[in-house]
Short mmCIF file of C-alpha atoms and ligand atoms in Angstrom, two decimals:
data_model
loop_
_atom_site.label_atom_id
_atom_site.label_comp_id
_atom_site.label_asym_id
_atom_site.label_seq_id
_atom_site.Cartn_x
_atom_site.Cartn_y
_atom_site.Cartn_z
CA MET A 1 114.51 90.18 81.99
CA ASN A 2 112.29 92.71 80.20
CA GLN A 3 114.46 95.82 79.77
CA THR A 4 113.04 99.25 79.21
CA GLY A 5 114.81 101.04 76.40
CA ILE A 6 115.85 104.61 77.07
CA GLY A 7 116.77 107.44 74.63
CA ILE A 8 118.78 110.45 75.95
CA VAL A 9 117.96 113.83 74.52
CA GLY A 10 120.70 116.38 75.45
CA CYS A 11 124.34 115.36 76.15
CA GLY A 12 125.46 118.39 78.17
CA ASN A 13 126.75 118.87 81.68
CA ILE A 14 124.26 116.70 83.59
CA SER A 15 124.17 113.85 81.01
CA GLY A 16 127.14 111.95 82.44
CA ALA A 17 125.31 111.55 85.76
CA TYR A 18 122.55 109.87 83.76
CA PHE A 19 124.73 107.77 81.42
CA ARG A 20 126.66 106.44 84.47
CA GLY A 21 123.74 106.42 86.91
CA LEU A 22 121.32 104.50 84.61
CA THR A 23 123.79 101.61 84.35
CA ARG A 24 122.98 100.75 87.93
CA PHE A 25 119.42 99.59 86.97
CA ASP A 26 119.54 96.16 85.28
CA ASP A 27 116.05 96.61 83.84
CA LEU A 28 116.97 99.81 82.04
CA ARG A 29 119.11 100.05 78.89
CA VAL A 30 120.18 103.25 77.13
CA VAL A 31 120.00 102.56 73.46
CA GLY A 32 120.71 105.99 71.91
CA CYS A 33 121.53 109.62 72.55
CA THR A 34 121.15 112.83 70.65
CA ASP A 35 122.16 116.49 70.94
CA LEU A 36 121.78 119.47 68.62
CA ASP A 37 125.55 119.70 69.04
CA GLU A 38 126.73 116.63 67.23
CA GLY A 39 130.24 116.96 68.82
CA LEU A 40 128.68 116.50 72.30
CA GLY A 41 126.64 113.53 71.13
CA ARG A 42 129.62 111.88 69.59
CA ALA A 43 131.68 112.57 72.71
CA ALA A 44 128.96 110.83 74.76
CA GLN A 45 129.07 107.89 72.38
CA GLU A 46 132.80 107.63 72.78
CA ARG A 47 132.75 107.92 76.52
CA TYR A 48 129.68 105.86 77.45
CA GLY A 49 129.34 103.55 74.50
CA VAL A 50 125.83 104.76 73.69
CA PRO A 51 125.31 105.23 69.92
CA PHE A 52 124.75 108.86 68.80
CA VAL A 53 121.58 109.24 66.74
CA ALA A 54 120.87 112.35 64.69
CA THR A 55 117.47 113.27 66.06
CA ALA A 56 115.10 112.40 68.96
CA ALA A 57 112.51 111.34 66.48
CA GLU A 58 114.89 108.73 65.09
CA ILE A 59 115.46 107.33 68.55
CA ALA A 60 111.76 107.38 69.29
CA ALA A 61 111.05 105.42 66.10
CA ARG A 62 112.87 102.37 67.53
CA ASP A 63 110.62 99.63 68.81
CA ASP A 64 113.00 98.91 71.70
CA VAL A 65 112.69 102.51 73.09
CA GLN A 66 109.89 103.15 75.59
CA VAL A 67 111.15 106.20 77.46
CA LEU A 68 112.83 109.44 76.24
CA VAL A 69 114.84 111.41 78.81
CA ASN A 70 115.00 115.13 78.25
CA LEU A 71 118.28 116.71 79.47
CA THR A 72 118.07 119.95 77.53
CA PRO A 73 118.22 123.46 79.19
CA PRO A 74 115.00 124.67 80.92
CA LEU A 75 114.13 127.16 78.14
CA ALA A 76 114.14 124.36 75.59
CA HIS A 77 111.91 122.10 77.66
CA GLU A 78 108.53 123.33 76.44
CA ASP A 79 109.33 122.69 72.79
CA VAL A 80 111.35 119.52 73.30
CA ILE A 81 108.84 117.87 75.65
CA ALA A 82 105.99 118.70 73.20
CA ARG A 83 107.92 116.96 70.43
CA LEU A 84 108.82 113.99 72.54
CA ILE A 85 105.21 113.56 73.68
CA ALA A 86 104.13 113.64 70.00
CA THR A 87 106.33 110.65 69.29
CA GLY A 88 104.01 108.59 71.52
CA LYS A 89 106.82 107.51 73.81
CA HIS A 90 106.87 108.13 77.58
CA VAL A 91 108.89 111.11 78.73
CA PHE A 92 111.08 111.77 81.75
CA THR A 93 112.46 115.33 81.94
CA GLU A 94 115.02 117.04 84.03
CA LYS A 95 113.74 119.85 86.24
CA PRO A 96 112.06 122.22 86.08
CA LEU A 97 109.18 120.71 84.07
CA THR A 98 109.38 123.87 81.89
CA ALA A 99 110.56 127.42 82.44
CA SER A 100 107.18 128.55 83.74
CA PHE A 101 103.98 127.18 85.20
CA ALA A 102 101.98 128.71 82.26
CA THR A 103 103.98 126.70 79.68
CA ALA A 104 104.03 123.48 81.65
CA ALA A 105 100.33 123.07 82.28
CA PRO A 106 99.36 122.46 78.62
CA LEU A 107 102.11 119.79 78.30
CA VAL A 108 100.71 117.86 81.24
CA ALA A 109 97.33 117.89 79.60
CA ALA A 110 98.86 116.97 76.24
CA ALA A 111 100.60 113.91 77.66
CA ARG A 112 97.38 112.86 79.34
CA ASP A 113 95.46 113.25 76.02
CA ALA A 114 98.15 111.29 74.17
CA GLY A 115 98.14 108.46 76.75
CA THR A 116 101.82 108.90 77.41
CA ILE A 117 103.39 109.27 80.83
CA LEU A 118 105.20 112.52 81.56
CA ALA A 119 107.45 112.34 84.59
CA SER A 120 109.95 114.82 85.98
CA ALA A 121 112.96 115.33 88.22
CA PRO A 122 113.67 115.99 90.96
CA ASP A 123 113.69 112.40 92.06
CA THR A 124 116.14 112.85 94.90
CA PHE A 125 113.37 112.59 97.45
CA LEU A 126 113.17 108.94 96.45
CA GLY A 127 116.60 108.44 98.05
CA ALA A 128 117.52 107.35 101.59
CA ALA A 129 117.36 110.84 103.08
CA GLY A 130 113.98 111.77 101.64
CA GLN A 131 112.50 108.45 102.60
CA THR A 132 113.88 108.50 106.11
CA ALA A 133 112.37 111.92 106.68
CA ARG A 134 109.12 110.62 105.25
CA ALA A 135 109.09 107.65 107.61
CA ALA A 136 109.80 110.05 110.57
CA VAL A 137 106.78 112.22 109.60
CA ASP A 138 104.47 109.38 108.78
CA ASP A 139 105.37 107.44 111.99
CA GLY A 140 104.46 110.52 114.11
CA LEU A 141 108.01 111.15 115.39
CA VAL A 142 107.75 114.90 114.71
CA GLY A 143 104.16 115.15 115.75
CA ASP A 144 101.91 117.74 114.11
CA VAL A 145 104.13 119.80 111.88
CA ILE A 146 103.49 123.45 112.74
CA GLY A 147 106.20 125.14 110.71
CA VAL A 148 108.89 124.41 108.17
CA THR A 149 111.92 126.36 106.83
CA ALA A 150 113.74 125.84 103.60
CA PHE A 151 116.82 127.72 102.40
CA VAL A 152 117.52 127.35 98.71
CA THR A 153 120.91 128.93 98.17
CA HIS A 154 123.57 129.23 95.62
CA SER A 155 125.09 126.19 93.84
CA LYS A 156 127.96 128.57 92.88
CA ALA A 157 127.53 127.48 89.27
CA GLU A 158 129.91 130.22 88.12
CA LEU A 159 132.71 128.16 89.68
CA TRP A 160 132.00 124.85 87.87
CA HIS A 161 129.55 125.19 84.96
CA PRO A 162 131.20 126.10 81.66
CA ASP A 163 128.27 128.24 80.64
CA PRO A 164 125.72 128.90 83.44
CA SER A 165 124.06 131.76 81.47
CA PHE A 166 120.73 129.86 81.51
CA LEU A 167 120.65 130.24 85.29
CA PHE A 168 120.53 134.04 85.14
CA THR A 169 117.86 134.46 82.47
CA ARG A 170 114.17 133.53 82.12
CA GLY A 171 113.75 129.90 83.11
CA GLY A 172 116.66 130.07 85.51
CA GLY A 173 117.02 131.68 88.94
CA PRO A 174 117.36 130.01 92.32
CA ALA A 175 113.74 129.08 92.66
CA LEU A 176 113.49 127.18 89.39
CA ASP A 177 117.05 125.84 89.40
CA MET A 178 117.64 124.55 93.02
CA GLY A 179 114.12 125.13 94.36
CA PRO A 180 112.63 121.99 92.80
CA TYR A 181 114.75 119.85 95.12
CA HIS A 182 113.61 121.58 98.32
CA LEU A 183 109.97 121.89 97.27
CA ALA A 184 109.65 118.35 96.00
CA ALA A 185 111.16 117.21 99.36
CA LEU A 186 108.66 119.33 101.35
CA VAL A 187 105.62 118.28 99.28
CA ASN A 188 106.68 114.68 99.66
CA LEU A 189 106.71 115.14 103.44
CA LEU A 190 103.81 117.49 104.01
CA GLY A 191 101.50 117.26 100.93
CA PRO A 192 100.44 120.12 98.67
CA VAL A 193 100.75 123.81 99.24
CA ARG A 194 97.54 125.90 99.40
CA SER A 195 98.89 129.47 99.08
CA VAL A 196 102.11 131.50 98.54
CA TYR A 197 103.05 135.01 99.42
CA ALA A 198 106.40 135.90 97.88
CA THR A 199 108.53 138.81 97.06
CA SER A 200 111.76 138.86 95.03
CA ARG A 201 114.48 141.13 93.60
CA LEU A 202 117.39 141.14 91.26
CA GLY A 203 120.67 140.82 93.18
CA ALA A 204 124.09 141.28 91.69
CA PRO A 205 123.51 142.55 88.08
CA THR A 206 126.61 140.87 86.60
CA ARG A 207 128.07 137.46 87.37
CA THR A 208 131.65 136.49 86.64
CA VAL A 209 132.30 132.95 85.45
CA THR A 210 135.52 131.33 86.65
CA ALA A 211 134.77 127.69 85.78
CA PRO A 212 137.61 125.68 84.18
CA GLY A 213 136.83 125.37 80.40
CA ARG A 214 134.40 128.21 80.63
CA ARG A 215 132.57 129.32 77.45
CA VAL A 216 131.54 132.74 78.82
CA GLU A 217 133.37 135.26 81.01
CA THR A 218 130.48 137.38 82.42
CA ILE A 219 126.71 137.17 82.45
CA ASP A 220 124.26 140.10 82.65
CA VAL A 221 121.46 139.04 85.03
CA THR A 222 117.92 139.63 83.73
CA ILE A 223 115.79 137.96 86.38
CA PRO A 224 115.21 138.10 90.20
CA THR A 225 117.90 136.13 92.01
CA HIS A 226 116.71 136.60 95.63
CA SER A 227 113.24 135.59 96.88
CA SER A 228 111.50 135.30 100.24
CA ALA A 229 108.13 133.58 100.73
CA VAL A 230 105.55 132.39 103.20
CA LEU A 231 103.87 129.11 102.19
CA GLU A 232 100.70 127.73 103.67
CA PHE A 233 100.47 123.98 103.16
CA GLY A 234 97.02 122.27 102.83
CA SER A 235 97.98 120.47 106.10
CA GLY A 236 98.05 123.86 107.88
CA THR A 237 101.86 123.88 108.18
CA LEU A 238 103.40 127.32 107.57
CA GLY A 239 106.65 127.48 105.59
CA THR A 240 109.34 130.11 105.44
CA VAL A 241 111.31 129.79 102.21
CA MET A 242 114.27 131.82 100.94
CA ALA A 243 115.74 131.16 97.46
CA SER A 244 118.87 133.04 96.49
CA PHE A 245 121.83 133.17 94.17
CA ASP A 246 123.10 136.08 96.18
CA VAL A 247 123.70 133.97 99.35
CA TRP A 248 127.12 132.46 98.61
CA ASP A 249 127.80 131.21 102.11
CA HIS A 250 125.65 130.83 105.17
CA GLU A 251 125.06 128.74 108.27
CA LEU A 252 121.34 128.02 107.66
CA PRO A 253 119.90 124.52 107.46
CA PHE A 254 118.75 123.14 104.10
CA ALA A 255 115.27 122.52 105.56
CA GLU A 256 113.81 121.91 109.03
CA LEU A 257 110.38 120.76 110.25
CA TYR A 258 109.13 122.08 113.55
CA GLY A 259 106.61 119.66 115.14
CA THR A 260 104.67 119.29 118.37
CA ARG A 261 107.08 116.48 119.36
CA GLY A 262 110.36 117.57 117.94
CA THR A 263 112.43 119.07 115.13
CA LEU A 264 113.59 117.23 112.01
CA SER A 265 116.58 118.55 110.11
CA LEU A 266 117.04 117.51 106.49
CA PRO A 267 120.37 117.12 104.59
CA ASP A 268 120.81 118.69 101.13
CA PRO A 269 117.69 117.77 99.16
CA ASN A 270 119.77 117.85 95.93
CA HIS A 271 121.25 114.55 97.09
CA TYR A 272 119.75 111.11 97.48
CA ASP A 273 121.82 110.34 100.61
CA GLY A 274 122.61 112.23 103.78
CA VAL A 275 121.97 112.09 107.48
CA VAL A 276 118.47 113.10 108.72
CA ARG A 277 118.74 114.50 112.25
CA PHE A 278 116.06 114.62 114.90
CA ARG A 279 115.67 116.12 118.27
CA ALA A 280 112.64 115.55 120.45
CA HIS A 281 111.61 118.35 122.77
CA GLU A 282 112.87 116.43 125.79
CA ASP A 283 116.19 115.44 124.15
CA THR A 284 119.40 117.13 125.23
CA ALA A 285 121.14 116.58 121.85
CA TRP A 286 120.40 115.83 118.21
CA SER A 287 120.43 112.16 117.03
CA ASP A 288 121.10 110.79 113.56
CA LEU A 289 118.09 108.74 112.33
CA PRO A 290 118.90 105.32 110.91
CA PRO A 291 118.33 105.50 107.12
CA VAL A 292 115.69 103.83 105.18
CA ILE A 293 117.80 101.98 102.58
CA THR A 294 116.11 102.54 99.22
CA GLY A 295 118.58 100.82 96.94
CA PHE A 296 119.33 104.15 95.29
CA THR A 297 122.19 104.90 97.60
CA ASP A 298 125.15 104.98 95.29
CA GLY A 299 127.95 105.62 97.74
CA THR A 300 128.89 108.73 95.90
CA ASP A 301 127.20 111.29 98.07
CA ALA A 302 130.42 113.17 98.54
CA ASP A 303 130.36 113.88 94.73
CA ASP A 304 129.29 117.37 93.71
CA LEU A 305 127.00 115.74 91.12
CA PRO A 306 125.11 112.66 92.49
CA LEU A 307 124.46 109.92 89.89
CA ARG A 308 120.92 110.22 88.53
CA GLY A 309 118.39 107.66 87.38
CA PRO A 310 116.01 106.70 90.11
CA GLY A 311 113.21 108.78 88.57
CA VAL A 312 113.63 107.09 85.23
CA ALA A 313 113.54 103.73 86.98
CA ASP A 314 110.38 104.81 88.80
CA LEU A 315 108.74 105.70 85.51
CA ALA A 316 109.83 102.37 84.05
CA ALA A 317 108.51 100.49 87.02
CA SER A 318 105.13 102.27 86.74
CA LEU A 319 104.77 100.73 83.23
CA ASP A 320 104.58 97.39 85.09
CA GLY A 321 101.93 98.70 87.53
CA ALA A 322 104.06 100.25 90.35
CA PRO A 323 102.84 103.64 91.59
CA LEU A 324 104.44 106.54 89.72
CA ARG A 325 105.99 108.84 92.31
CA VAL A 326 107.60 111.41 90.02
CA GLY A 327 104.57 112.10 87.94
CA ALA A 328 103.76 115.35 86.12
CA ASP A 329 100.94 116.43 88.40
CA PHE A 330 103.36 116.46 91.33
CA ALA A 331 106.04 118.37 89.29
CA LEU A 332 103.42 120.85 88.00
CA HIS A 333 102.22 121.65 91.50
CA VAL A 334 105.79 122.13 92.65
CA LEU A 335 106.45 124.42 89.60
CA GLU A 336 103.40 126.54 90.42
CA VAL A 337 104.88 127.10 93.89
CA LEU A 338 108.29 127.91 92.46
CA ASP A 339 106.94 130.28 89.81
CA ALA A 340 105.31 132.35 92.53
CA LEU A 341 108.52 132.21 94.57
CA ALA A 342 110.67 133.26 91.55
CA LEU A 343 108.58 136.22 90.45
CA GLY A 344 106.76 137.29 93.59
CA THR A 345 102.99 137.48 94.08
CA ASP A 346 102.38 141.21 93.62
CA GLY A 347 101.91 141.91 97.27
CA VAL A 348 99.13 139.41 97.74
CA ARG A 349 98.65 135.93 99.13
CA ARG A 350 98.12 133.78 96.01
CA GLU A 351 95.92 130.70 96.18
CA LEU A 352 97.32 127.97 94.05
CA THR A 353 95.30 126.47 91.21
CA THR A 354 96.91 122.96 91.37
CA THR A 355 97.21 120.31 93.93
CA CYS A 356 98.65 116.77 94.06
CA THR A 357 98.77 113.71 96.25
CA ARG A 358 101.82 112.81 98.24
CA PRO A 359 103.88 110.19 96.40
CA GLU A 360 103.72 106.64 97.82
CA PRO A 361 106.50 106.15 100.39
CA SER A 362 109.22 103.62 99.63
CA LYS A 363 108.39 100.01 100.40
CA GLU A 364 111.64 99.59 102.29
CA THR A 365 111.33 99.34 106.02
CA TRP A 366 112.68 101.67 108.60
CA ASN A 367 114.85 99.84 111.17
CA ARG A 368 114.26 102.14 114.05
N1 NAD B 1 124.23 120.68 85.26
C1 NAD B 1 123.72 120.20 86.40
O1 NAD B 1 124.45 120.01 87.41
C2 NAD B 1 122.30 119.84 86.52
C3 NAD B 1 121.92 119.20 87.68
C4 NAD B 1 120.61 118.76 87.78
C5 NAD B 1 119.74 119.09 86.77
N2 NAD B 1 120.11 119.76 85.71
C6 NAD B 1 119.10 120.06 84.64
O2 NAD B 1 119.51 119.31 83.47
C7 NAD B 1 119.08 120.01 82.34
C8 NAD B 1 120.32 120.26 81.49
O3 NAD B 1 121.26 120.99 82.16
P1 NAD B 1 122.79 120.99 81.75
O4 NAD B 1 123.47 121.64 82.82
O5 NAD B 1 123.19 119.58 81.36
O6 NAD B 1 122.70 121.93 80.45
P2 NAD B 1 123.74 122.00 79.24
O7 NAD B 1 123.48 123.28 78.53
O8 NAD B 1 125.11 121.66 79.76
O9 NAD B 1 123.34 120.84 78.23
C9 NAD B 1 122.11 120.80 77.56
C10 NAD B 1 122.34 120.13 76.14
O10 NAD B 1 121.06 120.05 75.49
C11 NAD B 1 121.31 120.26 74.09
N3 NAD B 1 120.07 120.66 73.44
C12 NAD B 1 119.37 121.83 73.49
N4 NAD B 1 118.24 121.77 72.82
C13 NAD B 1 118.20 120.49 72.23
C14 NAD B 1 117.28 119.83 71.41
N5 NAD B 1 116.21 120.45 70.95
N6 NAD B 1 117.59 118.56 71.01
C15 NAD B 1 118.68 117.93 71.51
N7 NAD B 1 119.60 118.55 72.29
C16 NAD B 1 119.33 119.78 72.67
C17 NAD B 1 122.37 121.30 74.05
O11 NAD B 1 123.08 121.27 72.81
C18 NAD B 1 123.26 120.94 75.27
O12 NAD B 1 124.30 120.09 74.89
C19 NAD B 1 118.42 121.33 82.78
O13 NAD B 1 117.04 121.13 82.84
C20 NAD B 1 118.99 121.55 84.18
O14 NAD B 1 118.09 122.18 85.08
C21 NAD B 1 121.40 120.12 85.55
#
C-alpha cells in the first residue's frame, strides 16, 4: 500500500487526538513531529513513538513526507502556514485557517501559486452526524430550508486547558474557536453565505483558570466574547447565530434547520458522531435518523476530545484523485463569516467577498 507520510508541527494540547487518531488510517503514517518547545516534542516521541525532529523544514525535507499538519495556536498560523507552504509540501491546518480573514486570504493564494494543497479543519462534518444531516437535506426530508439557528457556546476551556489565554485574545474568541465547527456544518448543508449582520461585545473582563496543571491563574480578556448575527445564505435561508464565551450553561440546541416539511436538529458539530433528530410537521414526536456510517466513527464520541484525522485522510485521498472536501476555499469562506461574527459589522449588513461550493457528500449510503 502507498502510504502518505505526515509531519506534525505543534505537539500541544490537541496533538494527542491527532497522534492517536491518525493511526486509524492504514494509508497514513506519521513520520516525525516538531515543536518550538523541545520538551513537548520529546514527550510526544516518548508517548506515541513518533521521532522528534528539530524543525518543520527538516521534516519537510524528507522524501517520504507529503503532508505537514499544523497544530500551532491560531496566532502562529499565518507565519507557520506560510513557511510550510514554502517547503513545497501539502499542508493541513487546525482551525481557524488563520486568526483573521485578512491574513488567511493571501495564504490561500500563495498555496495555489505554489501548486500545493492547503486544507483545514474543521473536518467533523465529514463524520456520521454531518453526513446524515446532509443526506436528510439533499433527499428533501426537510423541504425548502427557510431558517436555521446555531448556538456556539462556551467550551469551558478554563476548566480543562492548562493555558487557554489564546482564546481570550486576538485570534481567539467563541466565533473563531468553536464557530468553525458550526459554520462548516451549516455551509456543508446549505451552501455559502451571502451576507452577515453582526454585533458583538466583551463579556466578563477577567477569566479564572481552574484547569488541573494550569500554567496561568487569570486571563485579562481583550476581545469580544459574545456575538449575535443574522446570516443570509445564498440559498435564501436566513440564519440566527449566537457565539459566546459568556454563556456557560443553556438549554439551546447546537443547530436546527427549519424547513417546509420539518425540523432537523443537529448534535454537537465539534463531534463526528451524534444523533441527528427529525420531526416532520405532521409528526407527534421527534425521531432519531439512522446514521450514514462514514468509517470515521471512532466509538469515542463520549470523549471530551474526539480523535482527529479524517481531514488529513481527505487531503491524502485527494492526492489520488478523490474530491477534496476540506479545501482552503471552503475554510476561507467560513472564516470570512466568522470574522464578521467575531468583530461585528459596524451596524451594516456586510456582503461577503468569498464563496465556495458545498463539499461532495460522503459516498456511503443512507439506510433509511
Ligand atoms: N485544544 C483543543 O481541544 C483543540 C481542539 C480543536 C482544535 N484545536 C486547535 O488546534 C490548534 C492548537 O491548539 P492547542 O490547544 O493544541 O494549543 P497548544 O498551545 O496547547 O499547543 C500548540 C503548540 O504549538 C507549538 N508551536 C507554536 N509555534 C510553533 C512553531 N512555529 N513551530 C512549532 N511549534 C510551534 C507550541 O509550542 C505548543 O506546544 C489551534 O489552532 C486550536 O484552535 C485545539
